[in-house]
JSON list of C-alpha atoms in Angstrom, two decimals:
[
{"chain": "A", "resi": 1, "resn": "ASP", "atom": "CA", "xyz": [11.07, -42.00, -45.79]},
{"chain": "A", "resi": 2, "resn": "GLY", "atom": "CA", "xyz": [7.87, -40.89, -47.55]},
{"chain": "A", "resi": 3, "resn": "GLY", "atom": "CA", "xyz": [4.60, -42.63, -46.98]},
{"chain": "A", "resi": 4, "resn": "ILE", "atom": "CA", "xyz": [1.11, -42.67, -45.53]},
{"chain": "A", "resi": 5, "resn": "THR", "atom": "CA", "xyz": [0.55, -43.13, -41.80]},
{"chain": "A", "resi": 6, "resn": "GLN", "atom": "CA", "xyz": [-2.77, -44.30, -40.47]},
{"chain": "A", "resi": 7, "resn": "SER", "atom": "CA", "xyz": [-3.58, -44.40, -36.78]},
{"chain": "A", "resi": 8, "resn": "PRO", "atom": "CA", "xyz": [-4.62, -46.13, -34.69]},
{"chain": "A", "resi": 9, "resn": "LYS", "atom": "CA", "xyz": [-4.06, -49.63, -36.08]},
{"chain": "A", "resi": 10, "resn": "TYR", "atom": "CA", "xyz": [-7.02, -50.97, -34.07]},
{"chain": "A", "resi": 11, "resn": "LEU", "atom": "CA", "xyz": [-10.02, -49.01, -32.82]},
{"chain": "A", "resi": 12, "resn": "PHE", "atom": "CA", "xyz": [-13.11, -49.93, -30.85]},
{"chain": "A", "resi": 13, "resn": "ARG", "atom": "CA", "xyz": [-16.35, -48.00, -30.93]},
{"chain": "A", "resi": 14, "resn": "LYS", "atom": "CA", "xyz": [-19.13, -47.97, -28.39]},
{"chain": "A", "resi": 15, "resn": "GLU", "atom": "CA", "xyz": [-22.81, -47.49, -29.28]},
{"chain": "A", "resi": 16, "resn": "GLY", "atom": "CA", "xyz": [-23.64, -43.89, -30.12]},
{"chain": "A", "resi": 17, "resn": "GLN", "atom": "CA", "xyz": [-20.03, -42.84, -30.26]},
{"chain": "A", "resi": 18, "resn": "ASN", "atom": "CA", "xyz": [-18.23, -40.97, -33.03]},
{"chain": "A", "resi": 19, "resn": "VAL", "atom": "CA", "xyz": [-14.65, -42.02, -33.71]},
{"chain": "A", "resi": 20, "resn": "THR", "atom": "CA", "xyz": [-11.99, -40.40, -35.88]},
{"chain": "A", "resi": 21, "resn": "LEU", "atom": "CA", "xyz": [-9.40, -42.24, -37.94]},
{"chain": "A", "resi": 22, "resn": "SER", "atom": "CA", "xyz": [-6.22, -40.37, -38.71]},
{"chain": "A", "resi": 23, "resn": "CYS", "atom": "CA", "xyz": [-4.45, -40.31, -42.10]},
{"chain": "A", "resi": 24, "resn": "GLU", "atom": "CA", "xyz": [-1.26, -38.34, -42.70]},
{"chain": "A", "resi": 25, "resn": "GLN", "atom": "CA", "xyz": [0.95, -38.35, -45.81]},
{"chain": "A", "resi": 26, "resn": "ASN", "atom": "CA", "xyz": [4.34, -36.79, -46.45]},
{"chain": "A", "resi": 27, "resn": "LEU", "atom": "CA", "xyz": [4.42, -37.58, -50.17]},
{"chain": "A", "resi": 28, "resn": "ASN", "atom": "CA", "xyz": [3.26, -34.07, -51.12]},
{"chain": "A", "resi": 29, "resn": "HIS", "atom": "CA", "xyz": [0.29, -35.64, -52.90]},
{"chain": "A", "resi": 30, "resn": "ASP", "atom": "CA", "xyz": [-2.72, -33.51, -53.85]},
{"chain": "A", "resi": 31, "resn": "ALA", "atom": "CA", "xyz": [-5.39, -36.23, -53.88]},
{"chain": "A", "resi": 32, "resn": "MET", "atom": "CA", "xyz": [-6.43, -38.37, -50.92]},
{"chain": "A", "resi": 33, "resn": "TYR", "atom": "CA", "xyz": [-9.01, -41.12, -50.51]},
{"chain": "A", "resi": 34, "resn": "TRP", "atom": "CA", "xyz": [-10.78, -43.21, -47.89]},
{"chain": "A", "resi": 35, "resn": "TYR", "atom": "CA", "xyz": [-11.85, -46.78, -48.64]},
{"chain": "A", "resi": 36, "resn": "ARG", "atom": "CA", "xyz": [-13.73, -49.35, -46.64]},
{"chain": "A", "resi": 37, "resn": "GLN", "atom": "CA", "xyz": [-12.82, -53.02, -47.02]},
{"chain": "A", "resi": 38, "resn": "ASP", "atom": "CA", "xyz": [-15.11, -55.83, -45.90]},
{"chain": "A", "resi": 39, "resn": "PRO", "atom": "CA", "xyz": [-14.26, -59.53, -46.32]},
{"chain": "A", "resi": 40, "resn": "GLY", "atom": "CA", "xyz": [-14.84, -60.61, -49.90]},
{"chain": "A", "resi": 41, "resn": "GLN", "atom": "CA", "xyz": [-16.07, -57.16, -50.99]},
{"chain": "A", "resi": 42, "resn": "GLY", "atom": "CA", "xyz": [-13.03, -55.41, -52.35]},
{"chain": "A", "resi": 43, "resn": "LEU", "atom": "CA", "xyz": [-12.44, -51.71, -51.66]},
{"chain": "A", "resi": 44, "resn": "ARG", "atom": "CA", "xyz": [-15.35, -49.28, -51.64]},
{"chain": "A", "resi": 45, "resn": "LEU", "atom": "CA", "xyz": [-14.81, -45.53, -51.85]},
{"chain": "A", "resi": 46, "resn": "ILE", "atom": "CA", "xyz": [-16.13, -43.48, -48.92]},
{"chain": "A", "resi": 47, "resn": "TYR", "atom": "CA", "xyz": [-14.81, -39.98, -49.62]},
{"chain": "A", "resi": 48, "resn": "TYR", "atom": "CA", "xyz": [-12.13, -38.43, -51.77]},
{"chain": "A", "resi": 49, "resn": "SER", "atom": "CA", "xyz": [-10.36, -35.09, -51.95]},
{"chain": "A", "resi": 50, "resn": "GLN", "atom": "CA", "xyz": [-8.69, -33.75, -55.07]},
{"chain": "A", "resi": 51, "resn": "ILE", "atom": "CA", "xyz": [-7.17, -30.76, -53.36]},
{"chain": "A", "resi": 52, "resn": "VAL", "atom": "CA", "xyz": [-6.98, -29.14, -49.95]},
{"chain": "A", "resi": 53, "resn": "ASN", "atom": "CA", "xyz": [-10.24, -27.60, -48.64]},
{"chain": "A", "resi": 54, "resn": "ASP", "atom": "CA", "xyz": [-12.28, -29.67, -51.10]},
{"chain": "A", "resi": 55, "resn": "PHE", "atom": "CA", "xyz": [-13.78, -33.17, -50.88]},
{"chain": "A", "resi": 56, "resn": "GLN", "atom": "CA", "xyz": [-16.55, -35.24, -52.48]},
{"chain": "A", "resi": 57, "resn": "LYS", "atom": "CA", "xyz": [-18.70, -38.17, -51.45]},
{"chain": "A", "resi": 58, "resn": "GLY", "atom": "CA", "xyz": [-17.79, -41.56, -52.77]},
{"chain": "A", "resi": 59, "resn": "ASP", "atom": "CA", "xyz": [-20.07, -44.56, -53.19]},
{"chain": "A", "resi": 60, "resn": "ILE", "atom": "CA", "xyz": [-20.78, -45.23, -49.50]},
{"chain": "A", "resi": 61, "resn": "ALA", "atom": "CA", "xyz": [-20.51, -41.85, -47.71]},
{"chain": "A", "resi": 62, "resn": "GLU", "atom": "CA", "xyz": [-23.56, -42.17, -45.46]},
{"chain": "A", "resi": 63, "resn": "GLY", "atom": "CA", "xyz": [-22.57, -42.20, -41.78]},
{"chain": "A", "resi": 64, "resn": "TYR", "atom": "CA", "xyz": [-19.09, -40.79, -42.46]},
{"chain": "A", "resi": 65, "resn": "SER", "atom": "CA", "xyz": [-17.57, -37.31, -42.56]},
{"chain": "A", "resi": 66, "resn": "VAL", "atom": "CA", "xyz": [-14.16, -35.93, -43.54]},
{"chain": "A", "resi": 67, "resn": "SER", "atom": "CA", "xyz": [-12.16, -32.71, -43.56]},
{"chain": "A", "resi": 68, "resn": "ARG", "atom": "CA", "xyz": [-9.18, -31.57, -45.61]},
{"chain": "A", "resi": 69, "resn": "GLU", "atom": "CA", "xyz": [-7.78, -28.49, -43.93]},
{"chain": "A", "resi": 70, "resn": "LYS", "atom": "CA", "xyz": [-4.16, -29.39, -44.64]},
{"chain": "A", "resi": 71, "resn": "LYS", "atom": "CA", "xyz": [-2.63, -31.00, -47.71]},
{"chain": "A", "resi": 72, "resn": "GLU", "atom": "CA", "xyz": [-1.02, -33.77, -45.68]},
{"chain": "A", "resi": 73, "resn": "SER", "atom": "CA", "xyz": [-4.01, -34.70, -43.53]},
{"chain": "A", "resi": 74, "resn": "PHE", "atom": "CA", "xyz": [-7.39, -36.30, -44.33]},
{"chain": "A", "resi": 75, "resn": "PRO", "atom": "CA", "xyz": [-9.13, -37.56, -41.16]},
{"chain": "A", "resi": 76, "resn": "LEU", "atom": "CA", "xyz": [-12.26, -39.70, -41.37]},
{"chain": "A", "resi": 77, "resn": "THR", "atom": "CA", "xyz": [-14.98, -39.58, -38.72]},
{"chain": "A", "resi": 78, "resn": "VAL", "atom": "CA", "xyz": [-17.25, -42.59, -38.36]},
{"chain": "A", "resi": 79, "resn": "THR", "atom": "CA", "xyz": [-20.43, -41.22, -36.85]},
{"chain": "A", "resi": 80, "resn": "SER", "atom": "CA", "xyz": [-23.09, -42.96, -34.79]},
{"chain": "A", "resi": 81, "resn": "ALA", "atom": "CA", "xyz": [-25.28, -42.85, -37.91]},
{"chain": "A", "resi": 82, "resn": "GLN", "atom": "CA", "xyz": [-23.09, -45.58, -39.46]},
{"chain": "A", "resi": 83, "resn": "LYS", "atom": "CA", "xyz": [-24.89, -48.64, -38.13]},
{"chain": "A", "resi": 84, "resn": "ASN", "atom": "CA", "xyz": [-22.40, -51.23, -39.39]},
{"chain": "A", "resi": 85, "resn": "PRO", "atom": "CA", "xyz": [-18.96, -49.67, -38.94]},
{"chain": "A", "resi": 86, "resn": "THR", "atom": "CA", "xyz": [-16.98, -52.86, -38.36]},
{"chain": "A", "resi": 87, "resn": "ALA", "atom": "CA", "xyz": [-14.48, -53.00, -41.24]},
{"chain": "A", "resi": 88, "resn": "PHE", "atom": "CA", "xyz": [-10.93, -52.40, -42.35]},
{"chain": "A", "resi": 89, "resn": "TYR", "atom": "CA", "xyz": [-10.41, -48.75, -43.37]},
{"chain": "A", "resi": 90, "resn": "LEU", "atom": "CA", "xyz": [-7.72, -47.78, -45.85]},
{"chain": "A", "resi": 91, "resn": "CYS", "atom": "CA", "xyz": [-6.47, -44.31, -46.65]},
{"chain": "A", "resi": 92, "resn": "ALA", "atom": "CA", "xyz": [-4.70, -43.63, -49.94]},
{"chain": "A", "resi": 93, "resn": "SER", "atom": "CA", "xyz": [-3.14, -40.73, -51.79]},
{"chain": "A", "resi": 94, "resn": "SER", "atom": "CA", "xyz": [-2.02, -39.96, -55.32]},
{"chain": "A", "resi": 95, "resn": "MET", "atom": "CA", "xyz": [0.13, -37.27, -56.87]},
{"chain": "A", "resi": 96, "resn": "GLY", "atom": "CA", "xyz": [-2.70, -35.87, -58.91]},
{"chain": "A", "resi": 97, "resn": "TRP", "atom": "CA", "xyz": [-6.23, -36.63, -59.97]},
{"chain": "A", "resi": 98, "resn": "GLY", "atom": "CA", "xyz": [-6.84, -39.07, -62.78]},
{"chain": "A", "resi": 99, "resn": "ASN", "atom": "CA", "xyz": [-4.88, -42.14, -63.86]},
{"chain": "A", "resi": 100, "resn": "GLN", "atom": "CA", "xyz": [-2.37, -41.84, -61.04]},
{"chain": "A", "resi": 101, "resn": "PRO", "atom": "CA", "xyz": [-1.11, -44.73, -58.90]},
{"chain": "A", "resi": 102, "resn": "GLN", "atom": "CA", "xyz": [-2.62, -44.73, -55.44]},
{"chain": "A", "resi": 103, "resn": "HIS", "atom": "CA", "xyz": [-0.39, -45.29, -52.41]},
{"chain": "A", "resi": 104, "resn": "PHE", "atom": "CA", "xyz": [-2.07, -46.87, -49.42]},
{"chain": "A", "resi": 105, "resn": "GLY", "atom": "CA", "xyz": [-1.57, -46.70, -45.67]},
{"chain": "A", "resi": 106, "resn": "ASP", "atom": "CA", "xyz": [-1.48, -49.83, -43.50]},
{"chain": "A", "resi": 107, "resn": "GLY", "atom": "CA", "xyz": [-5.12, -49.42, -42.48]},
{"chain": "A", "resi": 108, "resn": "THR", "atom": "CA", "xyz": [-7.20, -49.14, -39.32]},
{"chain": "A", "resi": 109, "resn": "ARG", "atom": "CA", "xyz": [-9.37, -52.03, -38.15]},
{"chain": "A", "resi": 110, "resn": "LEU", "atom": "CA", "xyz": [-12.54, -50.73, -36.49]},
{"chain": "A", "resi": 111, "resn": "SER", "atom": "CA", "xyz": [-14.71, -52.95, -34.32]},
{"chain": "A", "resi": 112, "resn": "ILE", "atom": "CA", "xyz": [-17.85, -52.48, -32.24]},
{"chain": "A", "resi": 113, "resn": "LEU", "atom": "CA", "xyz": [-17.65, -53.02, -28.48]},
{"chain": "B", "resi": 1, "resn": "GLN", "atom": "CA", "xyz": [-20.71, -50.53, -61.26]},
{"chain": "B", "resi": 2, "resn": "GLN", "atom": "CA", "xyz": [-18.24, -52.96, -59.71]},
{"chain": "B", "resi": 3, "resn": "PRO", "atom": "CA", "xyz": [-16.05, -54.87, -62.21]},
{"chain": "B", "resi": 4, "resn": "VAL", "atom": "CA", "xyz": [-16.16, -58.66, -62.08]},
{"chain": "B", "resi": 5, "resn": "GLN", "atom": "CA", "xyz": [-12.93, -60.53, -61.43]},
{"chain": "B", "resi": 6, "resn": "SER", "atom": "CA", "xyz": [-12.32, -64.16, -62.26]},
{"chain": "B", "resi": 7, "resn": "PRO", "atom": "CA", "xyz": [-11.37, -66.55, -60.94]},
{"chain": "B", "resi": 8, "resn": "GLN", "atom": "CA", "xyz": [-12.22, -65.76, -57.31]},
{"chain": "B", "resi": 9, "resn": "ALA", "atom": "CA", "xyz": [-9.30, -67.87, -56.14]},
{"chain": "B", "resi": 10, "resn": "VAL", "atom": "CA", "xyz": [-6.44, -69.82, -57.69]},
{"chain": "B", "resi": 11, "resn": "ILE", "atom": "CA", "xyz": [-3.77, -72.09, -56.24]},
{"chain": "B", "resi": 12, "resn": "LEU", "atom": "CA", "xyz": [-0.47, -72.56, -58.04]},
{"chain": "B", "resi": 13, "resn": "ARG", "atom": "CA", "xyz": [2.79, -74.36, -57.54]},
{"chain": "B", "resi": 14, "resn": "GLU", "atom": "CA", "xyz": [5.90, -72.23, -57.74]},
{"chain": "B", "resi": 15, "resn": "GLY", "atom": "CA", "xyz": [6.87, -71.72, -61.37]},
{"chain": "B", "resi": 16, "resn": "GLU", "atom": "CA", "xyz": [3.37, -72.09, -62.81]},
{"chain": "B", "resi": 17, "resn": "ASP", "atom": "CA", "xyz": [1.53, -69.37, -64.74]},
{"chain": "B", "resi": 18, "resn": "ALA", "atom": "CA", "xyz": [-1.80, -67.71, -63.98]},
{"chain": "B", "resi": 19, "resn": "VAL", "atom": "CA", "xyz": [-4.25, -65.31, -65.61]},
{"chain": "B", "resi": 20, "resn": "ILE", "atom": "CA", "xyz": [-6.64, -63.07, -63.70]},
{"chain": "B", "resi": 21, "resn": "ASN", "atom": "CA", "xyz": [-9.45, -61.38, -65.58]},
{"chain": "B", "resi": 22, "resn": "CYS", "atom": "CA", "xyz": [-11.35, -58.17, -64.90]},
{"chain": "B", "resi": 23, "resn": "SER", "atom": "CA", "xyz": [-14.53, -57.36, -66.82]},
{"chain": "B", "resi": 24, "resn": "SER", "atom": "CA", "xyz": [-16.79, -54.34, -66.77]},
{"chain": "B", "resi": 25, "resn": "SER", "atom": "CA", "xyz": [-20.30, -53.78, -68.07]},
{"chain": "B", "resi": 26, "resn": "LYS", "atom": "CA", "xyz": [-19.49, -50.21, -69.09]},
{"chain": "B", "resi": 27, "resn": "ALA", "atom": "CA", "xyz": [-16.88, -48.50, -71.22]},
{"chain": "B", "resi": 28, "resn": "LEU", "atom": "CA", "xyz": [-13.48, -48.18, -69.56]},
{"chain": "B", "resi": 29, "resn": "TYR", "atom": "CA", "xyz": [-10.89, -45.44, -69.76]},
{"chain": "B", "resi": 30, "resn": "SER", "atom": "CA", "xyz": [-8.28, -47.11, -67.59]},
{"chain": "B", "resi": 31, "resn": "VAL", "atom": "CA", "xyz": [-7.62, -50.15, -65.44]},
{"chain": "B", "resi": 32, "resn": "HIS", "atom": "CA", "xyz": [-5.43, -50.26, -62.34]},
{"chain": "B", "resi": 33, "resn": "TRP", "atom": "CA", "xyz": [-4.01, -53.44, -60.78]},
{"chain": "B", "resi": 34, "resn": "TYR", "atom": "CA", "xyz": [-3.02, -53.80, -57.11]},
{"chain": "B", "resi": 35, "resn": "ARG", "atom": "CA", "xyz": [-1.82, -56.66, -54.92]},
{"chain": "B", "resi": 36, "resn": "GLN", "atom": "CA", "xyz": [-2.63, -56.94, -51.22]},
{"chain": "B", "resi": 37, "resn": "LYS", "atom": "CA", "xyz": [-1.01, -59.39, -48.82]},
{"chain": "B", "resi": 38, "resn": "HIS", "atom": "CA", "xyz": [-3.05, -60.44, -45.80]},
{"chain": "B", "resi": 39, "resn": "GLY", "atom": "CA", "xyz": [-3.34, -57.63, -43.24]},
{"chain": "B", "resi": 40, "resn": "GLU", "atom": "CA", "xyz": [-1.23, -55.26, -45.31]},
{"chain": "B", "resi": 41, "resn": "ALA", "atom": "CA", "xyz": [-1.83, -52.27, -47.57]},
{"chain": "B", "resi": 42, "resn": "PRO", "atom": "CA", "xyz": [-2.58, -52.80, -51.26]},
{"chain": "B", "resi": 43, "resn": "VAL", "atom": "CA", "xyz": [0.45, -52.17, -53.46]},
{"chain": "B", "resi": 44, "resn": "PHE", "atom": "CA", "xyz": [0.21, -50.61, -56.91]},
{"chain": "B", "resi": 45, "resn": "LEU", "atom": "CA", "xyz": [1.29, -52.86, -59.81]},
{"chain": "B", "resi": 46, "resn": "MET", "atom": "CA", "xyz": [0.37, -51.02, -63.01]},
{"chain": "B", "resi": 47, "resn": "ILE", "atom": "CA", "xyz": [-2.08, -48.80, -64.86]},
{"chain": "B", "resi": 48, "resn": "LEU", "atom": "CA", "xyz": [-3.37, -49.52, -68.35]},
{"chain": "B", "resi": 49, "resn": "LEU", "atom": "CA", "xyz": [-4.85, -46.69, -70.32]},
{"chain": "B", "resi": 50, "resn": "LYS", "atom": "CA", "xyz": [-7.38, -46.71, -73.13]},
{"chain": "B", "resi": 51, "resn": "GLY", "atom": "CA", "xyz": [-5.62, -47.86, -76.29]},
{"chain": "B", "resi": 52, "resn": "GLY", "atom": "CA", "xyz": [-5.19, -51.57, -75.71]},
{"chain": "B", "resi": 53, "resn": "GLU", "atom": "CA", "xyz": [-1.61, -51.38, -74.47]},
{"chain": "B", "resi": 54, "resn": "GLN", "atom": "CA", "xyz": [0.17, -54.09, -72.59]},
{"chain": "B", "resi": 55, "resn": "LYS", "atom": "CA", "xyz": [2.42, -53.30, -69.66]},
{"chain": "B", "resi": 56, "resn": "GLY", "atom": "CA", "xyz": [4.90, -55.31, -67.66]},
{"chain": "B", "resi": 57, "resn": "HIS", "atom": "CA", "xyz": [6.25, -55.38, -64.13]},
{"chain": "B", "resi": 58, "resn": "GLU", "atom": "CA", "xyz": [8.92, -58.04, -63.48]},
{"chain": "B", "resi": 59, "resn": "LYS", "atom": "CA", "xyz": [7.22, -61.26, -64.59]},
{"chain": "B", "resi": 60, "resn": "ILE", "atom": "CA", "xyz": [3.77, -59.74, -64.24]},
{"chain": "B", "resi": 61, "resn": "SER", "atom": "CA", "xyz": [2.15, -58.16, -67.27]},
{"chain": "B", "resi": 62, "resn": "ALA", "atom": "CA", "xyz": [-1.33, -57.05, -68.24]},
{"chain": "B", "resi": 63, "resn": "SER", "atom": "CA", "xyz": [-3.44, -56.23, -71.24]},
{"chain": "B", "resi": 64, "resn": "PHE", "atom": "CA", "xyz": [-6.44, -53.98, -71.73]},
{"chain": "B", "resi": 65, "resn": "ASN", "atom": "CA", "xyz": [-9.06, -54.61, -74.39]},
{"chain": "B", "resi": 66, "resn": "GLU", "atom": "CA", "xyz": [-11.31, -51.56, -74.39]},
{"chain": "B", "resi": 67, "resn": "LYS", "atom": "CA", "xyz": [-13.71, -53.03, -76.98]},
{"chain": "B", "resi": 68, "resn": "LYS", "atom": "CA", "xyz": [-14.39, -56.02, -74.76]},
{"chain": "B", "resi": 69, "resn": "GLN", "atom": "CA", "xyz": [-14.26, -53.79, -71.67]},
{"chain": "B", "resi": 70, "resn": "GLN", "atom": "CA", "xyz": [-11.86, -56.12, -69.94]},
{"chain": "B", "resi": 71, "resn": "SER", "atom": "CA", "xyz": [-8.32, -56.44, -68.69]},
{"chain": "B", "resi": 72, "resn": "SER", "atom": "CA", "xyz": [-6.20, -59.48, -67.91]},
{"chain": "B", "resi": 73, "resn": "LEU", "atom": "CA", "xyz": [-3.25, -59.81, -65.55]},
{"chain": "B", "resi": 74, "resn": "TYR", "atom": "CA", "xyz": [-0.63, -62.42, -66.48]},
{"chain": "B", "resi": 75, "resn": "LEU", "atom": "CA", "xyz": [1.67, -63.90, -63.85]},
{"chain": "B", "resi": 76, "resn": "THR", "atom": "CA", "xyz": [4.52, -65.88, -65.39]},
{"chain": "B", "resi": 77, "resn": "ALA", "atom": "CA", "xyz": [6.71, -68.40, -63.57]},
{"chain": "B", "resi": 78, "resn": "SER", "atom": "CA", "xyz": [5.05, -67.54, -60.28]},
{"chain": "B", "resi": 79, "resn": "GLN", "atom": "CA", "xyz": [7.10, -67.03, -57.14]},
{"chain": "B", "resi": 80, "resn": "LEU", "atom": "CA", "xyz": [6.08, -67.52, -53.51]},
{"chain": "B", "resi": 81, "resn": "SER", "atom": "CA", "xyz": [6.10, -63.74, -53.12]},
{"chain": "B", "resi": 82, "resn": "TYR", "atom": "CA", "xyz": [3.28, -63.44, -55.66]},
{"chain": "B", "resi": 83, "resn": "SER", "atom": "CA", "xyz": [0.78, -64.81, -53.13]},
{"chain": "B", "resi": 84, "resn": "GLY", "atom": "CA", "xyz": [-1.91, -62.33, -52.14]},
{"chain": "B", "resi": 85, "resn": "THR", "atom": "CA", "xyz": [-5.20, -60.86, -53.30]},
{"chain": "B", "resi": 86, "resn": "TYR", "atom": "CA", "xyz": [-5.18, -59.08, -56.63]},
{"chain": "B", "resi": 87, "resn": "PHE", "atom": "CA", "xyz": [-7.62, -56.24, -57.25]},
{"chain": "B", "resi": 88, "resn": "CYS", "atom": "CA", "xyz": [-8.47, -54.46, -60.44]},
{"chain": "B", "resi": 89, "resn": "GLY", "atom": "CA", "xyz": [-9.78, -50.93, -60.29]},
{"chain": "B", "resi": 90, "resn": "THR", "atom": "CA", "xyz": [-11.62, -49.52, -63.25]},
{"chain": "B", "resi": 91, "resn": "GLU", "atom": "CA", "xyz": [-12.26, -45.94, -64.29]},
{"chain": "B", "resi": 92, "resn": "GLY", "atom": "CA", "xyz": [-15.11, -45.49, -66.71]},
{"chain": "B", "resi": 93, "resn": "GLY", "atom": "CA", "xyz": [-16.11, -41.87, -66.60]},
{"chain": "B", "resi": 94, "resn": "SER", "atom": "CA", "xyz": [-14.75, -38.35, -66.67]},
{"chain": "B", "resi": 95, "resn": "ASN", "atom": "CA", "xyz": [-14.34, -38.06, -62.89]},
{"chain": "B", "resi": 96, "resn": "TYR", "atom": "CA", "xyz": [-11.47, -40.59, -62.65]},
{"chain": "B", "resi": 97, "resn": "LYS", "atom": "CA", "xyz": [-13.03, -42.37, -59.66]},
{"chain": "B", "resi": 98, "resn": "LEU", "atom": "CA", "xyz": [-11.82, -45.94, -59.33]},
{"chain": "B", "resi": 99, "resn": "THR", "atom": "CA", "xyz": [-14.23, -48.80, -58.73]},
{"chain": "B", "resi": 100, "resn": "PHE", "atom": "CA", "xyz": [-12.54, -51.95, -57.44]},
{"chain": "B", "resi": 101, "resn": "GLY", "atom": "CA", "xyz": [-13.46, -55.56, -58.06]},
{"chain": "B", "resi": 102, "resn": "LYS", "atom": "CA", "xyz": [-13.88, -58.04, -55.21]},
{"chain": "B", "resi": 103, "resn": "GLY", "atom": "CA", "xyz": [-10.42, -59.47, -55.71]},
{"chain": "B", "resi": 104, "resn": "THR", "atom": "CA", "xyz": [-8.76, -62.73, -56.72]},
{"chain": "B", "resi": 105, "resn": "LEU", "atom": "CA", "xyz": [-6.92, -64.69, -54.02]},
{"chain": "B", "resi": 106, "resn": "LEU", "atom": "CA", "xyz": [-3.72, -66.17, -55.44]},
{"chain": "B", "resi": 107, "resn": "THR", "atom": "CA", "xyz": [-1.83, -68.76, -53.42]},
{"chain": "B", "resi": 108, "resn": "VAL", "atom": "CA", "xyz": [1.57, -69.97, -54.60]},
{"chain": "B", "resi": 109, "resn": "ASN", "atom": "CA", "xyz": [2.83, -73.12, -52.91]},
{"chain": "B", "resi": 110, "resn": "PRO", "atom": "CA", "xyz": [6.39, -74.53, -52.98]}
]
């Protein structure tokens, strides 16, 4: 059954700590995305990758980093530089780049301890 | 720039109709519509491309008026399963990045 798997479902971060959110897809999609969702704010783009070994900053990239070493994987690291990391994080993928439906994972909820 | 959705929230009785609007201050090349149920992943509904076409998905359809830089989502004879938050995502440049609106919360009651 093809889809996008995000883990963990819930994550807690201590002060000064970096945490990594996992996103894996078995849809053979080229493009992958990370969004942040805050209550009442919609989805805001953090980073996106059109193809393996390439990625670009989205609208709110500060305090985040990503890698795309494999087609199926696009992990997001929330660094200590992100001062307000509490949010719901969604990973998505699409077959190609441009006017393609995006398929979303079930999300990771990150909170500060 | 983030598109503006209206209304912010709407409550319906089963069987009633609703319209959700999505407006942008800049020229649009495409509009995407997604529905998200509480605590779940957003689910793709449809894409409308430049050209003013109207698309349908079950009893949900949408239109795209590129001159007015807006799209509308029409929900006909609403069902309980239609409850959720509806987001529009707009693409207005050559890089195909989507910018999402803040969402419209739709509640369908029996």
